[in-house]
Amino acid sequence: MTLHWKLVIDAGDPHAQADFWAEALGYLVEDNSALIEELLGVGAVTEAATVEPHGHRAWRDLAAVRHPDDPYEEKSGTGLGRRLLFQRVPEPKTVKNRLHLDVHSAPGQRETEVERLVGLGASVLRSVDEPGGSWQVLLDPEGNEFCVH
């Protein structure tokens, strides 16, 4: 039996994080507006639980990105494959991540990819050059570490 999973990442601003990672990975920000409008219509949620970051309703405290080639549930907009979910938390990040993403660039394109990611809002933390390989460690806009190979 295989299990369906998603990676959940704590965030101060889940919509800004979703926008960054969608651009960084070539993913799509999930559009949950149809489900939200339905739930608002029957009184199951209040408008206070929503925002309009891209001209349509979204959850205030949650935003997700999904791989554009993977299936998704049309009614809810929820991805059913490769997916990152950002959830608002009140506390800021305080220590090094225990889990991080590795982003793999095309051969010979790591520096170009790092420049692109920095242009999107990432920052370079350090370069690593070890006998087993080399990569750069970057920080996303909220300070989460990730590596570019």
Short mmCIF file of N, CA and C in Angstrom, two decimals:
data_model
loop_
_atom_site.label_atom_id
_atom_site.label_comp_id
_atom_site.label_asym_id
_atom_site.label_seq_id
_atom_site.Cartn_x
_atom_site.Cartn_y
_atom_site.Cartn_z
N MET A 1 0.84 -1.17 0.00
CA MET A 1 0.00 0.00 0.00
C MET A 1 0.89 1.25 0.00
N THR A 2 0.62 2.19 -0.88
CA THR A 2 1.32 3.47 -0.86
C THR A 2 0.42 4.52 -0.21
N LEU A 3 1.03 5.51 0.38
CA LEU A 3 0.28 6.56 1.06
C LEU A 3 0.38 7.86 0.28
N HIS A 4 -0.69 8.61 0.26
CA HIS A 4 -0.70 9.94 -0.31
C HIS A 4 -0.15 10.89 0.75
N TRP A 5 0.68 11.86 0.36
CA TRP A 5 1.24 12.77 1.34
C TRP A 5 1.41 14.16 0.73
N LYS A 6 1.62 15.14 1.59
CA LYS A 6 2.01 16.49 1.19
C LYS A 6 3.01 16.98 2.22
N LEU A 7 3.82 17.94 1.85
CA LEU A 7 4.74 18.54 2.79
C LEU A 7 4.09 19.81 3.31
N VAL A 8 3.94 19.91 4.64
CA VAL A 8 3.33 21.06 5.28
C VAL A 8 4.44 21.92 5.88
N ILE A 9 4.40 23.22 5.57
CA ILE A 9 5.44 24.14 6.01
C ILE A 9 4.79 25.28 6.79
N ASP A 10 5.25 25.50 8.02
CA ASP A 10 4.76 26.61 8.82
C ASP A 10 5.20 27.92 8.18
N ALA A 11 4.34 28.94 8.27
CA ALA A 11 4.65 30.21 7.61
C ALA A 11 4.01 31.37 8.37
N GLY A 12 4.63 32.52 8.28
CA GLY A 12 4.03 33.74 8.78
C GLY A 12 3.02 34.29 7.78
N ASP A 13 3.33 34.15 6.49
CA ASP A 13 2.45 34.60 5.41
C ASP A 13 2.35 33.47 4.39
N PRO A 14 1.37 32.58 4.55
CA PRO A 14 1.28 31.43 3.66
C PRO A 14 1.10 31.79 2.19
N HIS A 15 0.44 32.89 1.90
CA HIS A 15 0.20 33.25 0.50
C HIS A 15 1.48 33.75 -0.17
N ALA A 16 2.28 34.52 0.54
CA ALA A 16 3.57 34.96 -0.01
C ALA A 16 4.50 33.76 -0.21
N GLN A 17 4.48 32.83 0.72
CA GLN A 17 5.31 31.64 0.58
C GLN A 17 4.85 30.80 -0.61
N ALA A 18 3.55 30.63 -0.76
CA ALA A 18 3.02 29.87 -1.90
C ALA A 18 3.42 30.54 -3.22
N ASP A 19 3.32 31.86 -3.28
CA ASP A 19 3.71 32.56 -4.50
C ASP A 19 5.18 32.34 -4.81
N PHE A 20 6.05 32.46 -3.80
CA PHE A 20 7.48 32.25 -4.02
C PHE A 20 7.76 30.84 -4.53
N TRP A 21 7.24 29.83 -3.83
CA TRP A 21 7.54 28.45 -4.18
C TRP A 21 6.90 28.03 -5.50
N ALA A 22 5.74 28.59 -5.83
CA ALA A 22 5.15 28.30 -7.14
C ALA A 22 6.08 28.78 -8.25
N GLU A 23 6.60 29.99 -8.11
CA GLU A 23 7.53 30.52 -9.11
C GLU A 23 8.84 29.75 -9.10
N ALA A 24 9.34 29.44 -7.90
CA ALA A 24 10.62 28.74 -7.78
C ALA A 24 10.58 27.37 -8.45
N LEU A 25 9.50 26.64 -8.25
CA LEU A 25 9.42 25.25 -8.73
C LEU A 25 8.67 25.09 -10.04
N GLY A 26 8.01 26.14 -10.51
CA GLY A 26 7.16 25.99 -11.70
C GLY A 26 5.85 25.29 -11.36
N TYR A 27 5.40 25.42 -10.11
CA TYR A 27 4.16 24.83 -9.65
C TYR A 27 3.02 25.83 -9.81
N LEU A 28 1.80 25.41 -9.52
CA LEU A 28 0.63 26.26 -9.55
C LEU A 28 0.12 26.49 -8.14
N VAL A 29 -0.26 27.73 -7.84
CA VAL A 29 -0.94 28.00 -6.57
C VAL A 29 -2.34 27.42 -6.69
N GLU A 30 -2.73 26.62 -5.73
CA GLU A 30 -4.06 26.00 -5.78
C GLU A 30 -5.15 27.05 -5.68
N ASP A 31 -6.20 26.84 -6.45
CA ASP A 31 -7.37 27.72 -6.43
C ASP A 31 -8.50 26.97 -5.74
N ASN A 32 -8.74 27.33 -4.48
CA ASN A 32 -9.80 26.70 -3.68
C ASN A 32 -11.08 27.52 -3.68
N SER A 33 -11.20 28.52 -4.55
CA SER A 33 -12.29 29.49 -4.48
C SER A 33 -13.67 28.86 -4.68
N ALA A 34 -13.80 27.88 -5.55
CA ALA A 34 -15.12 27.27 -5.75
C ALA A 34 -15.62 26.61 -4.47
N LEU A 35 -14.76 25.87 -3.81
CA LEU A 35 -15.15 25.23 -2.54
C LEU A 35 -15.45 26.29 -1.48
N ILE A 36 -14.63 27.31 -1.39
CA ILE A 36 -14.82 28.35 -0.39
C ILE A 36 -16.15 29.07 -0.62
N GLU A 37 -16.45 29.39 -1.87
CA GLU A 37 -17.72 30.07 -2.18
C GLU A 37 -18.91 29.18 -1.80
N GLU A 38 -18.78 27.88 -2.07
CA GLU A 38 -19.86 26.95 -1.70
C GLU A 38 -20.04 26.92 -0.19
N LEU A 39 -18.95 26.84 0.55
CA LEU A 39 -19.03 26.80 2.02
C LEU A 39 -19.54 28.11 2.60
N LEU A 40 -19.15 29.22 2.00
CA LEU A 40 -19.70 30.51 2.43
C LEU A 40 -21.20 30.56 2.19
N GLY A 41 -21.62 30.06 1.03
CA GLY A 41 -23.03 30.09 0.65
C GLY A 41 -23.94 29.32 1.58
N VAL A 42 -23.44 28.26 2.17
CA VAL A 42 -24.27 27.47 3.09
C VAL A 42 -23.99 27.81 4.56
N GLY A 43 -23.14 28.83 4.78
CA GLY A 43 -22.86 29.27 6.14
C GLY A 43 -21.91 28.38 6.92
N ALA A 44 -21.17 27.51 6.24
CA ALA A 44 -20.26 26.60 6.94
C ALA A 44 -18.96 27.30 7.36
N VAL A 45 -18.60 28.40 6.70
CA VAL A 45 -17.44 29.21 7.06
C VAL A 45 -17.84 30.68 6.98
N THR A 46 -17.06 31.52 7.63
CA THR A 46 -17.31 32.96 7.57
C THR A 46 -16.30 33.63 6.65
N GLU A 47 -16.64 34.82 6.22
CA GLU A 47 -15.72 35.58 5.37
C GLU A 47 -14.41 35.88 6.08
N ALA A 48 -14.42 35.93 7.40
CA ALA A 48 -13.20 36.19 8.17
C ALA A 48 -12.16 35.09 7.97
N ALA A 49 -12.58 33.92 7.54
CA ALA A 49 -11.66 32.82 7.30
C ALA A 49 -11.01 32.88 5.92
N THR A 50 -11.35 33.92 5.15
CA THR A 50 -10.87 34.01 3.77
C THR A 50 -10.14 35.32 3.50
N VAL A 51 -9.39 35.34 2.41
CA VAL A 51 -8.74 36.53 1.87
C VAL A 51 -8.87 36.45 0.35
N GLU A 52 -8.45 37.52 -0.35
CA GLU A 52 -8.48 37.51 -1.82
C GLU A 52 -7.12 37.94 -2.36
N PRO A 53 -6.10 37.06 -2.26
CA PRO A 53 -4.75 37.45 -2.67
C PRO A 53 -4.56 37.60 -4.18
N HIS A 54 -5.34 36.92 -4.98
CA HIS A 54 -5.18 36.96 -6.44
C HIS A 54 -6.51 37.24 -7.14
N GLY A 55 -7.38 37.99 -6.47
CA GLY A 55 -8.65 38.31 -7.07
C GLY A 55 -9.71 37.24 -6.92
N HIS A 56 -9.42 36.19 -6.17
CA HIS A 56 -10.43 35.17 -5.86
C HIS A 56 -10.22 34.72 -4.42
N ARG A 57 -11.26 34.17 -3.85
CA ARG A 57 -11.20 33.78 -2.43
C ARG A 57 -10.21 32.64 -2.20
N ALA A 58 -9.53 32.77 -1.06
CA ALA A 58 -8.59 31.75 -0.62
C ALA A 58 -8.71 31.66 0.90
N TRP A 59 -8.20 30.58 1.45
CA TRP A 59 -8.20 30.45 2.91
C TRP A 59 -7.22 31.45 3.49
N ARG A 60 -7.60 32.12 4.55
CA ARG A 60 -6.74 33.12 5.19
C ARG A 60 -5.43 32.49 5.67
N ASP A 61 -5.51 31.33 6.27
CA ASP A 61 -4.36 30.77 6.97
C ASP A 61 -3.71 29.58 6.26
N LEU A 62 -4.13 29.29 5.05
CA LEU A 62 -3.57 28.16 4.30
C LEU A 62 -3.41 28.54 2.83
N ALA A 63 -2.33 28.08 2.24
CA ALA A 63 -2.14 28.22 0.80
C ALA A 63 -1.26 27.06 0.36
N ALA A 64 -1.56 26.51 -0.81
CA ALA A 64 -0.80 25.36 -1.29
C ALA A 64 -0.40 25.56 -2.74
N VAL A 65 0.65 24.86 -3.11
CA VAL A 65 1.09 24.80 -4.51
C VAL A 65 1.17 23.34 -4.92
N ARG A 66 0.89 23.09 -6.20
CA ARG A 66 0.90 21.72 -6.70
C ARG A 66 1.61 21.66 -8.04
N HIS A 67 2.13 20.48 -8.34
CA HIS A 67 2.78 20.26 -9.63
C HIS A 67 1.73 20.37 -10.73
N PRO A 68 2.02 21.09 -11.81
CA PRO A 68 1.00 21.31 -12.85
C PRO A 68 0.58 20.05 -13.60
N ASP A 69 1.39 19.01 -13.58
CA ASP A 69 1.05 17.78 -14.31
C ASP A 69 0.32 16.75 -13.47
N ASP A 70 0.21 17.00 -12.17
CA ASP A 70 -0.42 16.03 -11.28
C ASP A 70 -1.93 16.25 -11.22
N PRO A 71 -2.67 15.20 -10.89
CA PRO A 71 -4.13 15.34 -10.78
C PRO A 71 -4.51 16.24 -9.61
N TYR A 72 -5.71 16.78 -9.72
CA TYR A 72 -6.25 17.58 -8.62
C TYR A 72 -7.76 17.40 -8.60
N GLU A 73 -8.33 17.67 -7.44
CA GLU A 73 -9.77 17.56 -7.27
C GLU A 73 -10.40 18.85 -7.78
N GLU A 74 -11.22 18.76 -8.81
CA GLU A 74 -11.77 19.97 -9.42
C GLU A 74 -12.68 20.75 -8.48
N LYS A 75 -13.47 20.07 -7.67
CA LYS A 75 -14.41 20.77 -6.77
C LYS A 75 -13.69 21.64 -5.76
N SER A 76 -12.59 21.14 -5.21
CA SER A 76 -11.90 21.88 -4.15
C SER A 76 -10.63 22.58 -4.63
N GLY A 77 -10.10 22.17 -5.79
CA GLY A 77 -8.83 22.71 -6.27
C GLY A 77 -7.62 22.09 -5.61
N THR A 78 -7.83 21.10 -4.76
CA THR A 78 -6.75 20.48 -4.00
C THR A 78 -5.94 19.51 -4.84
N GLY A 79 -4.62 19.69 -4.84
CA GLY A 79 -3.74 18.79 -5.56
C GLY A 79 -3.75 17.39 -4.97
N LEU A 80 -3.61 16.40 -5.83
CA LEU A 80 -3.61 15.00 -5.41
C LEU A 80 -2.25 14.34 -5.65
N GLY A 81 -1.25 15.15 -5.94
CA GLY A 81 0.10 14.64 -6.20
C GLY A 81 1.13 15.44 -5.42
N ARG A 82 2.20 15.81 -6.11
CA ARG A 82 3.27 16.58 -5.48
C ARG A 82 2.73 17.94 -5.06
N ARG A 83 2.90 18.24 -3.75
CA ARG A 83 2.20 19.39 -3.20
C ARG A 83 2.91 19.94 -1.96
N LEU A 84 2.96 21.26 -1.83
CA LEU A 84 3.45 21.93 -0.62
C LEU A 84 2.30 22.74 -0.06
N LEU A 85 2.02 22.59 1.23
CA LEU A 85 0.96 23.34 1.91
C LEU A 85 1.60 24.23 2.95
N PHE A 86 1.30 25.52 2.88
CA PHE A 86 1.82 26.50 3.84
C PHE A 86 0.70 26.86 4.80
N GLN A 87 0.98 26.73 6.11
CA GLN A 87 -0.02 27.04 7.12
C GLN A 87 0.51 28.14 8.02
N ARG A 88 -0.37 29.11 8.29
CA ARG A 88 0.02 30.24 9.15
C ARG A 88 0.22 29.76 10.57
N VAL A 89 1.31 30.19 11.17
CA VAL A 89 1.57 29.95 12.58
C VAL A 89 1.96 31.29 13.21
N PRO A 90 1.71 31.48 14.50
CA PRO A 90 1.98 32.79 15.11
C PRO A 90 3.46 33.04 15.40
N GLU A 91 4.23 31.98 15.62
CA GLU A 91 5.61 32.17 16.03
C GLU A 91 6.54 32.20 14.81
N PRO A 92 7.62 32.99 14.88
CA PRO A 92 8.58 33.03 13.77
C PRO A 92 9.51 31.82 13.81
N LYS A 93 10.16 31.55 12.71
CA LYS A 93 11.17 30.49 12.64
C LYS A 93 12.33 30.88 13.55
N THR A 94 12.83 29.93 14.35
CA THR A 94 13.90 30.27 15.29
C THR A 94 15.15 29.43 15.15
N VAL A 95 15.06 28.24 14.55
CA VAL A 95 16.24 27.37 14.44
C VAL A 95 16.33 26.81 13.02
N LYS A 96 17.46 26.16 12.75
CA LYS A 96 17.67 25.53 11.45
C LYS A 96 16.59 24.48 11.18
N ASN A 97 16.16 24.42 9.92
CA ASN A 97 15.18 23.40 9.53
C ASN A 97 15.72 22.00 9.81
N ARG A 98 14.85 21.11 10.20
CA ARG A 98 15.21 19.69 10.33
C ARG A 98 14.90 18.94 9.04
N LEU A 99 14.18 19.59 8.14
CA LEU A 99 13.80 19.01 6.86
C LEU A 99 13.90 20.15 5.85
N HIS A 100 14.44 19.87 4.65
CA HIS A 100 14.52 20.93 3.66
C HIS A 100 14.36 20.36 2.26
N LEU A 101 14.11 21.23 1.31
CA LEU A 101 13.99 20.84 -0.10
C LEU A 101 15.35 20.98 -0.77
N ASP A 102 15.64 20.06 -1.68
CA ASP A 102 16.76 20.19 -2.59
C ASP A 102 16.19 20.48 -3.97
N VAL A 103 16.65 21.54 -4.59
CA VAL A 103 16.22 21.91 -5.93
C VAL A 103 17.36 21.58 -6.88
N HIS A 104 17.07 20.82 -7.93
CA HIS A 104 18.11 20.40 -8.86
C HIS A 104 18.00 21.18 -10.16
N SER A 105 19.05 21.92 -10.46
CA SER A 105 19.09 22.71 -11.69
C SER A 105 19.60 21.83 -12.84
N ALA A 106 19.42 22.33 -14.04
CA ALA A 106 19.96 21.63 -15.22
C ALA A 106 21.49 21.64 -15.14
N PRO A 107 22.15 20.66 -15.74
CA PRO A 107 23.62 20.64 -15.70
C PRO A 107 24.22 21.97 -16.16
N GLY A 108 25.15 22.49 -15.37
CA GLY A 108 25.83 23.73 -15.70
C GLY A 108 25.02 25.00 -15.48
N GLN A 109 23.83 24.88 -14.89
CA GLN A 109 22.95 26.03 -14.72
C GLN A 109 22.72 26.45 -13.27
N ARG A 110 23.51 25.91 -12.34
CA ARG A 110 23.26 26.20 -10.93
C ARG A 110 23.36 27.70 -10.63
N GLU A 111 24.39 28.36 -11.11
CA GLU A 111 24.54 29.79 -10.81
C GLU A 111 23.39 30.60 -11.39
N THR A 112 22.96 30.26 -12.59
CA THR A 112 21.83 30.95 -13.21
C THR A 112 20.56 30.72 -12.39
N GLU A 113 20.38 29.50 -11.93
CA GLU A 113 19.20 29.17 -11.12
C GLU A 113 19.23 29.91 -9.79
N VAL A 114 20.39 29.97 -9.16
CA VAL A 114 20.52 30.70 -7.89
C VAL A 114 20.17 32.17 -8.12
N GLU A 115 20.66 32.77 -9.19
CA GLU A 115 20.34 34.17 -9.49
C GLU A 115 18.84 34.36 -9.68
N ARG A 116 18.20 33.42 -10.37
CA ARG A 116 16.75 33.51 -10.58
C ARG A 116 16.01 33.45 -9.25
N LEU A 117 16.40 32.52 -8.38
CA LEU A 117 15.75 32.36 -7.09
C LEU A 117 15.97 33.58 -6.19
N VAL A 118 17.16 34.14 -6.23
CA VAL A 118 17.44 35.36 -5.48
C VAL A 118 16.55 36.49 -6.00
N GLY A 119 16.35 36.56 -7.31
CA GLY A 119 15.46 37.55 -7.89
C GLY A 119 14.02 37.39 -7.45
N LEU A 120 13.63 36.17 -7.07
CA LEU A 120 12.28 35.91 -6.58
C LEU A 120 12.12 36.22 -5.09
N GLY A 121 13.24 36.42 -4.39
CA GLY A 121 13.15 36.74 -2.97
C GLY A 121 13.99 35.87 -2.05
N ALA A 122 14.69 34.88 -2.60
CA ALA A 122 15.56 34.04 -1.78
C ALA A 122 16.85 34.81 -1.49
N SER A 123 17.63 34.31 -0.56
CA SER A 123 18.97 34.86 -0.31
C SER A 123 19.94 33.69 -0.16
N VAL A 124 21.19 33.94 -0.48
CA VAL A 124 22.23 32.91 -0.42
C VAL A 124 22.79 32.89 0.99
N LEU A 125 22.79 31.71 1.60
CA LEU A 125 23.35 31.54 2.94
C LEU A 125 24.82 31.16 2.86
N ARG A 126 25.12 30.13 2.04
CA ARG A 126 26.52 29.70 1.90
C ARG A 126 26.66 28.75 0.71
N SER A 127 27.89 28.57 0.29
CA SER A 127 28.22 27.57 -0.73
C SER A 127 28.91 26.41 -0.04
N VAL A 128 28.63 25.22 -0.51
CA VAL A 128 29.23 24.01 0.05
C VAL A 128 29.98 23.30 -1.06
N ASP A 129 31.23 22.94 -0.77
CA ASP A 129 32.05 22.20 -1.74
C ASP A 129 32.75 21.09 -0.98
N GLU A 130 32.23 19.88 -1.18
CA GLU A 130 32.74 18.72 -0.47
C GLU A 130 33.17 17.66 -1.48
N PRO A 131 33.94 16.67 -1.05
CA PRO A 131 34.34 15.61 -2.00
C PRO A 131 33.15 14.92 -2.67
N GLY A 132 32.01 14.85 -1.99
CA GLY A 132 30.82 14.20 -2.54
C GLY A 132 30.00 15.09 -3.46
N GLY A 133 30.32 16.37 -3.56
CA GLY A 133 29.58 17.27 -4.43
C GLY A 133 29.59 18.69 -3.92
N SER A 134 28.94 19.55 -4.69
CA SER A 134 28.85 20.95 -4.30
C SER A 134 27.43 21.44 -4.52
N TRP A 135 27.02 22.42 -3.73
CA TRP A 135 25.69 23.00 -3.84
C TRP A 135 25.70 24.34 -3.12
N GLN A 136 24.62 25.06 -3.25
CA GLN A 136 24.46 26.31 -2.52
C GLN A 136 23.25 26.18 -1.60
N VAL A 137 23.39 26.72 -0.40
CA VAL A 137 22.30 26.75 0.56
C VAL A 137 21.68 28.14 0.49
N LEU A 138 20.39 28.17 0.23
CA LEU A 138 19.65 29.43 0.15
C LEU A 138 18.60 29.48 1.25
N LEU A 139 18.06 30.66 1.46
CA LEU A 139 16.94 30.88 2.38
C LEU A 139 15.77 31.40 1.58
N ASP A 140 14.58 30.84 1.80
CA ASP A 140 13.39 31.38 1.15
C ASP A 140 13.02 32.70 1.84
N PRO A 141 12.00 33.41 1.39
CA PRO A 141 11.69 34.72 1.99
C PRO A 141 11.40 34.71 3.49
N GLU A 142 11.05 33.55 4.06
CA GLU A 142 10.82 33.48 5.52
C GLU A 142 11.98 32.82 6.27
N GLY A 143 13.10 32.61 5.56
CA GLY A 143 14.30 32.10 6.23
C GLY A 143 14.42 30.60 6.30
N ASN A 144 13.61 29.85 5.55
CA ASN A 144 13.72 28.40 5.50
C ASN A 144 14.84 28.00 4.56
N GLU A 145 15.73 27.13 5.03
CA GLU A 145 16.85 26.70 4.22
C GLU A 145 16.39 25.74 3.12
N PHE A 146 17.03 25.86 1.95
CA PHE A 146 16.89 24.88 0.88
C PHE A 146 18.17 24.89 0.08
N CYS A 147 18.43 23.80 -0.62
CA CYS A 147 19.68 23.65 -1.36
C CYS A 147 19.43 23.66 -2.85
N VAL A 148 20.38 24.23 -3.57
CA VAL A 148 20.34 24.23 -5.03
C VAL A 148 21.56 23.45 -5.51
N HIS A 149 21.29 22.37 -6.23
CA HIS A 149 22.35 21.52 -6.75
C HIS A 149 22.54 21.77 -8.22
#
